[in-house]
Short mmCIF file of C-alpha atoms and ligand atoms in Angstrom, two decimals:
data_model
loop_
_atom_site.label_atom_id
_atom_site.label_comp_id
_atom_site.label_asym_id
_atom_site.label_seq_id
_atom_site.Cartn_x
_atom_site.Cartn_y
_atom_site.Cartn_z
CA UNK K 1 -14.21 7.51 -1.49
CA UNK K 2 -11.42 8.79 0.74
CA UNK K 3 -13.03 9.16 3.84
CA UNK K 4 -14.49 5.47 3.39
CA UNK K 5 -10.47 4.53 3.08
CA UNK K 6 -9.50 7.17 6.05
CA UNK K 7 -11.89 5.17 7.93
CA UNK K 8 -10.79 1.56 7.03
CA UNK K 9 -7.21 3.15 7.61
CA UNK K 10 -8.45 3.79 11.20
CA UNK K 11 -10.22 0.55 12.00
CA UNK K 12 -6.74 -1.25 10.61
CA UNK K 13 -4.89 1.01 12.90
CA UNK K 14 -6.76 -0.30 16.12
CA UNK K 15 -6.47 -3.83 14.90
CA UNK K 16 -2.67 -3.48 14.47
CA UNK K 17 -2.38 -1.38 17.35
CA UNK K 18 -0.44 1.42 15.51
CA UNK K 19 -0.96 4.60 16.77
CA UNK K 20 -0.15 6.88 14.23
CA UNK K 21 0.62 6.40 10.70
CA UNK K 22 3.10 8.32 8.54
CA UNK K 23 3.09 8.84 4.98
CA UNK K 24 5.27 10.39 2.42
CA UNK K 25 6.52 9.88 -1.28
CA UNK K 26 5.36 6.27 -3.06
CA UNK K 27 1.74 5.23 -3.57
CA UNK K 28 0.60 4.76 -0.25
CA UNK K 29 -0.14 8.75 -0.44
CA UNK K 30 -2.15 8.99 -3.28
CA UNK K 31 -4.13 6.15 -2.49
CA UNK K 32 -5.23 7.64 0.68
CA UNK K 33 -5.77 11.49 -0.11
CA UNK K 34 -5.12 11.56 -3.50
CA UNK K 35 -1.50 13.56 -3.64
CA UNK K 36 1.14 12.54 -4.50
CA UNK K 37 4.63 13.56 -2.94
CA UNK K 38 7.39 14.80 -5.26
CA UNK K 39 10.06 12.96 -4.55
CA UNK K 40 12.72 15.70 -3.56
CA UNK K 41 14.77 16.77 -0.12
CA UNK K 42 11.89 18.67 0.84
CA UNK K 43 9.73 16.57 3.39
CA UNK K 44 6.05 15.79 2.40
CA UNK K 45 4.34 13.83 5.28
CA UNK K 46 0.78 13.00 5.98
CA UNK K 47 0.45 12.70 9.57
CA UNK K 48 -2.86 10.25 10.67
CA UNK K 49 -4.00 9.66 14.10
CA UNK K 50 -6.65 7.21 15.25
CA UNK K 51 -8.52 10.70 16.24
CA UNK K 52 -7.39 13.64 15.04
CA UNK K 53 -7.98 15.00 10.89
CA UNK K 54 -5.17 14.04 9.44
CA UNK K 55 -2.74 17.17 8.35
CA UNK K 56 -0.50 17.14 5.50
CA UNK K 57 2.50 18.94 6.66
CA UNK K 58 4.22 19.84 3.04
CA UNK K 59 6.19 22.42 1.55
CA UNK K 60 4.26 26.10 1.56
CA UNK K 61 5.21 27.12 -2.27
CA UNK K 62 3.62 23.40 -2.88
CA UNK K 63 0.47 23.80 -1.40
CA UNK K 64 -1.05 25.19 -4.60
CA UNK K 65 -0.29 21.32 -5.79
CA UNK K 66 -2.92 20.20 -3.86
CA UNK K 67 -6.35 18.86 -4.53
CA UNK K 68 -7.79 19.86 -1.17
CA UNK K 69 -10.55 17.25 0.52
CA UNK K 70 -11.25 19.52 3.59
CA UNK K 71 -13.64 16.00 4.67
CA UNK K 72 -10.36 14.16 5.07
CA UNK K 73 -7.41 16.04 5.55
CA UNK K 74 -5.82 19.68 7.23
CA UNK K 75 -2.87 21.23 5.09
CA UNK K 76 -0.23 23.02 6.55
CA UNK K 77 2.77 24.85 5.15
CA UNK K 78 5.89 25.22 5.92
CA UNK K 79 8.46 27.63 5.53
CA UNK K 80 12.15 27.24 4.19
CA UNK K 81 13.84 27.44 7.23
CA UNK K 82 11.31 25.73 9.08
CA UNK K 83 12.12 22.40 10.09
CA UNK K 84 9.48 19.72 8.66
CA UNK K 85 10.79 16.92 11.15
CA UNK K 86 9.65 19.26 14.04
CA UNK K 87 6.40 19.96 12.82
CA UNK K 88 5.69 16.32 12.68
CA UNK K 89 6.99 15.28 15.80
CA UNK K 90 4.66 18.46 17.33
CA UNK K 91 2.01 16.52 15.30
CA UNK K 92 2.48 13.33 17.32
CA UNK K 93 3.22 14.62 21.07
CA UNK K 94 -0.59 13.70 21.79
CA UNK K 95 0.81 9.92 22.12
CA UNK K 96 3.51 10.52 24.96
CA UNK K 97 7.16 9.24 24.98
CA UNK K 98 5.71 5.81 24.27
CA UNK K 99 3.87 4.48 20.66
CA UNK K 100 3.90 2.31 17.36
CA UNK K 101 4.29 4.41 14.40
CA UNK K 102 3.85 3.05 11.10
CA UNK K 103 5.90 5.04 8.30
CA UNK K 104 5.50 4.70 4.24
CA UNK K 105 7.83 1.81 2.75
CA UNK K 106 8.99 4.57 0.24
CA UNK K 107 9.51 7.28 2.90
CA UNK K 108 13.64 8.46 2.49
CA UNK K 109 15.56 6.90 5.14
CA UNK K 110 16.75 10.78 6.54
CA UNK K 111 13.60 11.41 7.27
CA UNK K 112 12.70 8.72 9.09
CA UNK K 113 16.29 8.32 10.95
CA UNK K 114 15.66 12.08 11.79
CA UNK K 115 12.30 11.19 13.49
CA UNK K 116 13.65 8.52 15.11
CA UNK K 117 16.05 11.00 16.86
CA UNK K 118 13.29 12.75 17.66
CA UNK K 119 11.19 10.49 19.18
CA UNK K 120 13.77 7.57 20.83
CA UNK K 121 11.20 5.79 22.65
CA UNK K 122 8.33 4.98 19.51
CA UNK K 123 8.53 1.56 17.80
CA UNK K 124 8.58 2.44 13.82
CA UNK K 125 6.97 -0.48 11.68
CA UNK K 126 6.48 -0.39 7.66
CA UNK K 127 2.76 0.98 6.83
CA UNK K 128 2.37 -2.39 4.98
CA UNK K 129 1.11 -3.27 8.52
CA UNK K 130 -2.06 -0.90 8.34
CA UNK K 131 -2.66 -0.77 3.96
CA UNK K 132 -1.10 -3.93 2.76
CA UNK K 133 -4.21 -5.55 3.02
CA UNK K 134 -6.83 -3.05 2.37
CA UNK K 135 -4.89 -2.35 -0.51
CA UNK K 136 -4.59 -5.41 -2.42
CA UNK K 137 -8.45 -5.56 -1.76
CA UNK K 138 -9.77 -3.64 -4.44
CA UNK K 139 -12.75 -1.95 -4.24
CA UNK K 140 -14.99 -2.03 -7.43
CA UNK K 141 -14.04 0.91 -9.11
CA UNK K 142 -10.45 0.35 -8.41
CA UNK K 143 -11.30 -2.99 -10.42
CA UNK K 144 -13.20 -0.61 -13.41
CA UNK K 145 -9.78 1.09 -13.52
CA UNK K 146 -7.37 -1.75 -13.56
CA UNK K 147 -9.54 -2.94 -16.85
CA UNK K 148 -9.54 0.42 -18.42
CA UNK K 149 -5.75 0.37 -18.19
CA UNK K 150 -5.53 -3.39 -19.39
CA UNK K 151 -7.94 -2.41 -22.20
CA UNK K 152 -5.75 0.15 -23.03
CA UNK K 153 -2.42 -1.89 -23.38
CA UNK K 154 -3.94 -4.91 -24.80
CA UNK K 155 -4.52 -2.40 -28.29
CA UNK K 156 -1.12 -1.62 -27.85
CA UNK K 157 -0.16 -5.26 -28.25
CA UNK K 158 -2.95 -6.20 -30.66
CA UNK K 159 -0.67 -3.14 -32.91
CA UNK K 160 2.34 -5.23 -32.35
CA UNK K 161 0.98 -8.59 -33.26
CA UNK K 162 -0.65 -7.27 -36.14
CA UNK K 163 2.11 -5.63 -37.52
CA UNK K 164 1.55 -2.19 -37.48
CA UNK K 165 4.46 -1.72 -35.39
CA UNK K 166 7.87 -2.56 -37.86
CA UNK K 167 10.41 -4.48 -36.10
CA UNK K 168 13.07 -6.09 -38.50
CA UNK K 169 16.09 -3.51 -38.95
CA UNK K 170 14.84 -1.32 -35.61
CA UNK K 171 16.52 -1.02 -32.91
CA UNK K 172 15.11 -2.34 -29.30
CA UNK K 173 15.01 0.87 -27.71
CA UNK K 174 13.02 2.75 -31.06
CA UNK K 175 10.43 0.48 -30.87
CA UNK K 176 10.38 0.52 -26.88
CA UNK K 177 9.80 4.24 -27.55
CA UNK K 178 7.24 3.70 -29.83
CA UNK K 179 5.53 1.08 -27.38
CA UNK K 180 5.81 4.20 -25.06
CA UNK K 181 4.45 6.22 -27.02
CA UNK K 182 1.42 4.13 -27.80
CA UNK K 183 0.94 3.65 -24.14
CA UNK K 184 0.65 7.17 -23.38
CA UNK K 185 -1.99 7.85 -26.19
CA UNK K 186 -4.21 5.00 -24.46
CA UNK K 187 -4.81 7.05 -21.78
CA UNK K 188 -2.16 6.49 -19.88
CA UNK K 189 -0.06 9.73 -18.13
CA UNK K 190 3.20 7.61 -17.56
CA UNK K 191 5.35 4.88 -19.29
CA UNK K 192 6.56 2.57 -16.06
CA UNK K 193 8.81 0.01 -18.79
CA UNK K 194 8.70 -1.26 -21.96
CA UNK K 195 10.91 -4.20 -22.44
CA UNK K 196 11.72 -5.31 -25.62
CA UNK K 197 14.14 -7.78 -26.11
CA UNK K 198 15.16 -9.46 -29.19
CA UNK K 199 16.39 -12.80 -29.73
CA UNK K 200 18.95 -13.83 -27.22
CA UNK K 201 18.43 -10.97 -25.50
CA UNK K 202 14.88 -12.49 -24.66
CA UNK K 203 16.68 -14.74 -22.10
CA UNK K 204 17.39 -11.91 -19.50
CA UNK K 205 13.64 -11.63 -17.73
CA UNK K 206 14.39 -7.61 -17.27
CA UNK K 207 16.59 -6.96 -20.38
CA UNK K 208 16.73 -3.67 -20.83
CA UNK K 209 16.27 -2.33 -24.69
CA UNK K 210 19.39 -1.21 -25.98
CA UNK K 211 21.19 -0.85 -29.99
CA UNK K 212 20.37 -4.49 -30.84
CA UNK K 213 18.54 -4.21 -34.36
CA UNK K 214 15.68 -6.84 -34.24
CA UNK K 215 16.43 -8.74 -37.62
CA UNK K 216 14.28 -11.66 -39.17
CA UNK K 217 13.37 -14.92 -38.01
CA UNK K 218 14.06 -14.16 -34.37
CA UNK K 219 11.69 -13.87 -30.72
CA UNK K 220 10.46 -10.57 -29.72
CA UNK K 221 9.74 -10.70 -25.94
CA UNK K 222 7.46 -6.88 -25.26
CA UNK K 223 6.76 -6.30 -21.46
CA UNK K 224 5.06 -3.38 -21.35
CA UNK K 225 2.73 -1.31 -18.41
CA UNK K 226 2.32 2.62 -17.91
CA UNK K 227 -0.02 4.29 -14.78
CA UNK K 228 -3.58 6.10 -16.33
CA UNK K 229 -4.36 9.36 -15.81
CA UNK K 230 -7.08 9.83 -13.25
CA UNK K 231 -9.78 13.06 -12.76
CA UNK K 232 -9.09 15.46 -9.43
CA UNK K 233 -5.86 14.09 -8.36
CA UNK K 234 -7.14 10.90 -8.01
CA UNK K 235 -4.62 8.06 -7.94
CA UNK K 236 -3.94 6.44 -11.09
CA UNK K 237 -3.77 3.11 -11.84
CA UNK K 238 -1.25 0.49 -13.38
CA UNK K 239 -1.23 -1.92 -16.93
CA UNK K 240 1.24 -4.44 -17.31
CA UNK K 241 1.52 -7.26 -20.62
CA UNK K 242 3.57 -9.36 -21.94
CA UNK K 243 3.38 -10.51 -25.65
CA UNK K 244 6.01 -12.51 -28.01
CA UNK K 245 6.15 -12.29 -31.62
CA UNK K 246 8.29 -13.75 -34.10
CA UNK K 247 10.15 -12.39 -36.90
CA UNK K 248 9.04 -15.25 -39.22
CA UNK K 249 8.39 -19.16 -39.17
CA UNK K 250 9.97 -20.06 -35.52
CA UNK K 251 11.76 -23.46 -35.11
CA UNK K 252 10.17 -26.25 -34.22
CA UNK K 253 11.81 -26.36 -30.82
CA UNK K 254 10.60 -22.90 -30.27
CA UNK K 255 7.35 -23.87 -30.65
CA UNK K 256 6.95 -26.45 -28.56
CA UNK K 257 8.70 -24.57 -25.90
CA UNK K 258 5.94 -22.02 -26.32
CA UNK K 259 3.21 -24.17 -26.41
CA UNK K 260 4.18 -25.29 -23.43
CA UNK K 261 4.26 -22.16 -21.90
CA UNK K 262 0.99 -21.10 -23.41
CA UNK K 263 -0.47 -23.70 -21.63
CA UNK K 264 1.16 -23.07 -18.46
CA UNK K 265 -0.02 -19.40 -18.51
CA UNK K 266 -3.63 -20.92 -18.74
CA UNK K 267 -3.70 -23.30 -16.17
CA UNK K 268 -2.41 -21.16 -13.78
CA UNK K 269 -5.00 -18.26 -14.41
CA UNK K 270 -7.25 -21.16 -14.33
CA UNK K 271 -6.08 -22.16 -10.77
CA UNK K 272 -6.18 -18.45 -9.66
CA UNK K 273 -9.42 -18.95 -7.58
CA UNK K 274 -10.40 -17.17 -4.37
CA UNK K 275 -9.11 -19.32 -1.04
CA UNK K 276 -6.54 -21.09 -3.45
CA UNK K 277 -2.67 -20.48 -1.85
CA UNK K 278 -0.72 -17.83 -4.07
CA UNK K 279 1.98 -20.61 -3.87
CA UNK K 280 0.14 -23.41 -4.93
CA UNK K 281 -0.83 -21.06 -8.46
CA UNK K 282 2.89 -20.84 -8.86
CA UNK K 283 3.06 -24.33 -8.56
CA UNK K 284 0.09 -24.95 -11.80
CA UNK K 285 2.52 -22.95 -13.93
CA UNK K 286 5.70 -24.35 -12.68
CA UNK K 287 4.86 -28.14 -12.85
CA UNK K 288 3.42 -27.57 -16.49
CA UNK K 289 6.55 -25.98 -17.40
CA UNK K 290 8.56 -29.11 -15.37
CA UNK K 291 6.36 -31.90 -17.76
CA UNK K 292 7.94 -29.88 -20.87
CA UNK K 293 11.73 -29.82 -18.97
CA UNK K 294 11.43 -25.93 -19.23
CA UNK K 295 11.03 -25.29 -14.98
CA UNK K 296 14.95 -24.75 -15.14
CA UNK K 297 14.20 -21.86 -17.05
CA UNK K 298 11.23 -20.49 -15.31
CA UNK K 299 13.18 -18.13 -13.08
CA UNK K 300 11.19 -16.07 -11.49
CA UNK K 301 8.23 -15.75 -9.13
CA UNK K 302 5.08 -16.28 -11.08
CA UNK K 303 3.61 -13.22 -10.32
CA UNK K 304 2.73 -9.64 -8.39
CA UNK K 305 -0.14 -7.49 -7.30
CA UNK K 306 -0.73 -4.24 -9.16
CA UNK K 307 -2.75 -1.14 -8.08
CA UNK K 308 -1.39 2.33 -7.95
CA UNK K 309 1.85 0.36 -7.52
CA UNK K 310 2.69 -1.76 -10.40
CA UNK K 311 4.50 -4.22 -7.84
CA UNK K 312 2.37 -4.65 -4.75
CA UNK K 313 0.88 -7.43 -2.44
CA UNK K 314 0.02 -10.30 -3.35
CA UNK K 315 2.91 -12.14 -4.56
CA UNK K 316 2.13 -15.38 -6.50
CA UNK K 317 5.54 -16.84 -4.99
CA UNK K 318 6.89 -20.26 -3.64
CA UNK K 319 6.64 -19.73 0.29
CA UNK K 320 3.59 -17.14 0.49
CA UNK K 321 0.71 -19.57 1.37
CA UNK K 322 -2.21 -17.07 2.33
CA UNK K 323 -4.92 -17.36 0.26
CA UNK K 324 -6.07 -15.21 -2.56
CA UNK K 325 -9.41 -13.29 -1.85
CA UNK K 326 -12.06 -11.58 -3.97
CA UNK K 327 -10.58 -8.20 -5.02
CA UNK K 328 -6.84 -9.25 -5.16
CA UNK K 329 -5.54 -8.28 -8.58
CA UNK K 330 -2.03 -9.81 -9.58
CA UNK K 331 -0.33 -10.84 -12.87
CA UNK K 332 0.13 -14.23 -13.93
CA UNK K 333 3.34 -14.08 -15.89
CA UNK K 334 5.25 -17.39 -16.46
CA UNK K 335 8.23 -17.65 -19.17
CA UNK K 336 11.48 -19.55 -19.75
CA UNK K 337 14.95 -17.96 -20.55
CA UNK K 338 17.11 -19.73 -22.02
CA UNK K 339 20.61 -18.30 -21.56
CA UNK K 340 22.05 -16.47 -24.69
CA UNK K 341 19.81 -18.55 -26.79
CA UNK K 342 16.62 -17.42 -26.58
CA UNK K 343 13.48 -16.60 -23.96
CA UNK K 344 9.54 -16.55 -23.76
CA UNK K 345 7.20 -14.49 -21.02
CA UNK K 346 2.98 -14.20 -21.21
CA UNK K 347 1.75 -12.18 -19.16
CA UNK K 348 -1.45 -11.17 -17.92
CA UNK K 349 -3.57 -9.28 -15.46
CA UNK K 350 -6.19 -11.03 -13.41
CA UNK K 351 -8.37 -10.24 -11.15
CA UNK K 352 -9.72 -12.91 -8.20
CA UNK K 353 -13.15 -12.54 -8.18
CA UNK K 354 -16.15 -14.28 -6.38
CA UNK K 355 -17.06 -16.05 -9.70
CA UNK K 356 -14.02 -16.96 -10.44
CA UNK K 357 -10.77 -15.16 -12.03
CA UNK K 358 -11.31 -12.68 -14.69
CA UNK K 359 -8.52 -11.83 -16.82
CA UNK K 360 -8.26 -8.29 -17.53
CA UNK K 361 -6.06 -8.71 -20.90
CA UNK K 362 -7.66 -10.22 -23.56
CA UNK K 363 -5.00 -9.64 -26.21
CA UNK K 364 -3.98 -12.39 -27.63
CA UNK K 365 -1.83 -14.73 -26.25
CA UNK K 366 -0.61 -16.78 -29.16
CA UNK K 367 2.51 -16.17 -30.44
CA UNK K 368 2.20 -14.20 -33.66
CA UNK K 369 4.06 -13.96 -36.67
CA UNK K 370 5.02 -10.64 -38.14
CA UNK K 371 6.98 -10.68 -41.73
CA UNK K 372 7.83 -6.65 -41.12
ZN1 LIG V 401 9.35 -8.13 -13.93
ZN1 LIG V 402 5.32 -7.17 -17.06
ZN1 LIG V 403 4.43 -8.02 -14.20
#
């Protein structure tokens, strides 16, 4: 599986004509080799070359960390008083004073400001230019995953629309934790957010859950996703819903308001075919929404890829008009926010496939009713 992806890598590389790629904390990594960088002072870079094995040049005490693919990539150590920039640079004197280099989006900016010392007469471009598109092409059993962690939060919701998670008199953040905690025991090894937001609080799209006690007869807006755990250091992958329930009998102007958006959320998974625009699947949701007078309150993109990053290419957004291929997988996640009154999201993760797109959540998408 990696070497297949070194060798798309490579064949993107001479297409983009980027010389040498550079990668270092944030998905990118994993994806490719299946490591992941901690996130500390101490560099971690993969160094690839159109010819040469990659190496990853990472700290020595850290080397035990690693899940090693002799097929695909060279490890080498280095030493505290080493100096990691150098070793990279040594890496990449093959290409002369002149080159494109293509470094990691999440890569810390001292690192690459420090290379850019180094090497003053390299162009530096964001590795978006050689993986963007291979990955938001997923390959089958990238797809097998993305269900299997879909599958695993859509029993987490069907809990909270059932009622087997209590709401009224909790606070937001308890039952976020819970929603965590459910998350984890689906087979997921992280919790990446769990939103819940209660009432008015429903109105802020990224509300974070807080001492607000849910009471009765009130929205409950859960947006929840967490990253599986994977075999061998393999990359895991992300979940991300959104369900609403209410705390009794809504209003009637609730209702329509959510009806609305029900419909919205189906049309535009609907609309979500391969060669369609990802603007023009916005557009589904948002003119449903603007026949109901709720596009005012729609006020955000309509959705996002999701891989090993749960934000990735493509965005479903107003203004991105290439077209959706076989393999993308994005959420389709329309909702209206009413300021300080009130606020509605469903969301779900689809996959554009050659038959047509397959929704990976099958929870429920009706509002539900929970008395407890
Ligand atoms: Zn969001
Ligand atoms: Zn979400
Ligand atoms: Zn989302």
């Amino acid at each position: 599986m990696f070497e297949t992806r070194l060798n798309r890598v490579r064949e993107a590389m001479e297409t983009a004509e980027v010389d040498a790629l550079l990668l270092s904390v944030g998905p990118d990594l994993p994806w490719m080799i299946g490591y992941e960088a901690m996130a500390l002072e101490r560099l971690t870079m993969l160094v690839v070359t159109r010819r040469d094995q990659p190496k990853l040049v990472i700290p020595s005490f850290e080397v035990p960390r690693v899940v090693e693919r002799p097929d695909v990539f060279t490890v080498q150590g280095w030493g505290e008083t080493e100096d990691p920039v150098e070793l990279v640079a040594a890496e990449l004197e093959g290409l002369g004073a002149s080159g494109t280099v293509a470094i990691g989006d999440h890569t810390w900016s001292r690192f690459l400001v420090a290379l850019q010392h180094r090497m003053p007469g390299h162009d530096w471009v964001s590795s978006g230019t050689v993986v963007g598109d291979l990955r938001a092409v997923k390959e089958p059993h990238e797809l097998d995953r993305l269900a299997a962690a879909a599958a695993g939060v859509d029993r987490v919701a069907a809990a909270l629309q059932g009622g087997d998670i209590a709401l009224i008199g909790r606070t937001e953040a308890d039952v976020s934790a819970e929603l965590g905690r459910r998350i984890l025991a689906e087979g997921h090894a992280a919790v990446n957010f769990a939103i819940v937001a209660a009432g008015e609080n429903a109105s802020s799209p990224h509300h974070h859950p807080g001492d607000r006690v849910i009471k009765a007869g009130e929205v409950v807006l859960c947006d929840f996703g967490g990253t599986t755990a994977e075999p061998h250091g393999e990359p895991g992958y992300c979940s991300d819903i959104t369900r609403c329930v209410y705390t009794g009998e809504p209003p009637a102007e609730f209702r329509e308001q959510f009806d609305a958006l029900f419909e919205s959320q189906r049309l535009a998974v609907e609309a979500a075919t391969e060669g369609s625009a990802a603007q023009s699947v916005d557009a589904v949701a948002r003119g449903h929404l603007a026949d109901a007078g709720l596009d005012q309150w729609f006020l955000h993109r309509l959705g996002h890829g999701i891989g090993v990053e749960a934000h990735e290419d493509p965005y479903l957004v107003e203004g991105n008009d290439a077209p959706l291929a076989a393999g993308n997988v994005f959420s389709i996640e329309p909702g209206f926010y009413i300021a300080g009154k009130w606020g509605a999201r469903i969301e779900d993760i689809v996959a554009c496939t050659t038959d047509g797109p397959r929704p990976l959540n099958q929870a429920d998408h009706n509002l539900a009713i929970v008395e407890a």
